[in-house]
């Protein structure tokens, strides 16, 4: 598999979709968001799919969509926050792209996702849920080729940092 996609991973609210769109514009590549592709394919929102079919079924759909997306070239792919939980997904991402992990503090994430009703895993106390989920997922982002802290940075600056790092890597086209 050619490694010629740029794949963004990270917890919800770290800016994957916003930064992904900027990257795609700058690179003149296609932008894909796994959550939006699932919604398009299934005809339901992520929240509706979580409620009706449960998280395990959603994760299966997510893996299938990811594999399909990564079979194409010259794309910036924003993955769902939990997409990295499956080892097969992590392997697929590494084999087909330059993987960038976007991070942010709990405070930043809470401020970005507060009041947004389409986050099925954040029912209840948002700060508590974010802290708990980040702690549970902490180790799964380590496979990324590059890590960026998005706190206090504009999407444009982050996109430029990622492109600069991407072009340094001889294994990527």
XYZ file of C-alpha atoms in Angstrom:
173
model
C 0.000 0.000 0.000
C 1.329 3.462 -0.879
C 1.727 5.858 2.005
C 0.395 8.953 0.314
C -2.465 10.114 2.491
C -2.345 12.425 5.473
C -4.323 10.961 8.386
C -5.382 13.024 11.396
C -6.054 11.283 14.691
C -6.840 12.629 18.128
C -9.493 13.049 20.742
C -12.759 14.774 19.827
C -12.440 18.538 19.802
C -8.744 18.616 18.918
C -9.467 20.145 15.502
C -9.186 17.187 13.133
C -11.955 18.300 10.766
C -11.120 22.013 10.817
C -7.390 21.460 10.328
C -8.038 18.655 7.842
C -10.025 20.961 5.572
C -7.232 23.561 5.700
C -4.619 20.913 4.882
C -6.635 19.600 1.944
C -6.977 23.125 0.526
C -3.258 23.834 0.896
C -2.205 20.502 -0.629
C -4.972 20.538 -3.255
C -6.019 17.092 -2.029
C -9.421 15.598 -1.241
C -10.728 15.935 2.313
C -12.532 12.994 3.941
C -14.041 12.811 7.413
C -14.792 9.252 8.548
C -17.789 10.335 10.642
C -19.343 12.228 7.712
C -18.692 9.311 5.366
C -20.430 6.928 7.788
C -23.389 9.305 8.070
C -23.584 9.575 4.283
C -23.420 5.793 3.811
C -25.895 4.930 6.574
C -28.307 7.859 6.336
C -28.135 8.507 10.093
C -26.027 10.726 12.329
C -23.225 9.239 14.407
C -25.315 9.906 17.520
C -28.321 8.067 16.031
C -26.118 5.121 15.020
C -24.599 4.916 18.515
C -28.075 4.962 20.084
C -29.741 2.512 17.702
C -26.929 0.053 16.999
C -24.439 0.528 19.832
C -20.767 1.412 19.894
C -19.402 -2.013 18.779
C -21.480 -1.946 15.572
C -20.521 1.680 14.955
C -16.816 0.797 15.341
C -17.226 -1.984 12.744
C -18.775 0.511 10.304
C -15.970 2.950 11.078
C -13.298 0.337 10.293
C -14.950 -0.566 6.984
C -15.269 3.087 5.928
C -11.678 3.827 6.971
C -10.338 0.935 4.911
C -12.358 2.115 1.905
C -11.154 5.724 2.267
C -7.500 4.734 2.706
C -7.554 2.751 -0.537
C -7.539 6.103 -2.363
C -4.584 8.478 -2.720
C -3.815 12.131 -2.016
C -6.384 12.616 0.700
C -6.447 14.306 4.057
C -8.461 12.040 6.354
C -9.985 13.236 9.626
C -10.793 10.178 11.707
C -13.403 9.859 14.431
C -11.964 10.205 17.927
C -12.308 6.485 18.661
C -11.085 5.225 15.302
C -7.641 4.517 16.790
C -9.046 2.023 19.302
C -8.924 -0.871 16.817
C -5.415 -2.144 16.151
C -6.335 -2.955 12.550
C -7.262 0.688 11.987
C -3.930 1.858 13.398
C -2.058 -0.520 11.095
C -4.081 0.620 8.054
C -3.417 4.267 8.860
C 0.327 3.725 9.246
C 0.560 1.705 6.046
C -1.308 4.210 3.916
C -0.399 7.598 5.264
C 1.511 10.105 7.309
C -0.315 9.949 10.638
C -0.593 13.124 12.699
C -1.891 13.082 16.265
C -3.608 16.290 17.361
C -3.747 16.921 21.083
C -5.290 19.504 23.384
C -5.778 20.043 27.099
C -8.963 18.935 28.843
C -9.913 22.623 29.233
C -9.533 23.290 25.508
C -11.483 20.181 24.529
C -14.315 20.970 26.942
C -14.559 24.545 25.630
C -14.701 23.263 22.035
C -17.295 20.507 22.546
C -19.483 22.088 25.229
C -22.986 22.716 23.936
C -22.530 20.420 20.939
C -25.169 17.684 21.079
C -23.630 15.272 18.561
C -21.052 13.691 20.904
C -22.614 10.399 22.056
C -19.813 9.524 24.471
C -20.140 12.800 26.390
C -23.548 12.361 28.009
C -23.476 13.715 31.558
C -20.641 15.732 33.097
C -18.557 16.742 30.069
C -15.339 17.563 31.944
C -15.467 14.256 33.830
C -16.189 12.256 30.653
C -13.429 13.989 28.663
C -10.896 13.390 31.448
C -11.904 9.734 31.777
C -11.827 9.047 28.022
C -8.485 10.807 27.535
C -6.948 8.734 30.335
C -8.305 5.511 28.803
C -7.035 6.383 25.317
C -3.739 8.005 26.275
C -1.514 5.224 24.950
C -3.187 4.675 21.591
C -1.965 7.842 19.862
C 1.720 6.951 20.150
C 1.884 5.275 16.734
C 1.559 8.627 14.922
C 4.490 9.918 12.887
C 4.010 13.459 14.213
C 2.273 15.006 17.230
C 0.902 18.558 17.473
C -0.556 20.301 20.513
C -3.402 22.493 19.242
C -3.797 24.569 22.432
C -3.481 28.281 21.686
C -2.740 27.752 18.000
C -4.762 28.767 14.974
C -5.762 26.072 12.445
C -3.702 27.826 9.752
C -0.526 27.649 11.853
C -1.129 23.985 12.680
C -1.734 23.128 9.020
C 1.538 24.831 8.055
C 3.445 22.917 10.766
C 2.017 19.616 9.543
C 2.797 20.320 5.888
C 6.359 21.310 6.749
C 6.853 18.062 8.695
C 5.122 15.987 6.013
C 7.497 17.296 3.338
C 10.538 16.405 5.483
C 9.616 12.715 5.397
C 11.212 10.832 2.473
C 8.777 7.898 2.767
C 5.760 9.994 1.840
C 4.707 11.297 -1.543
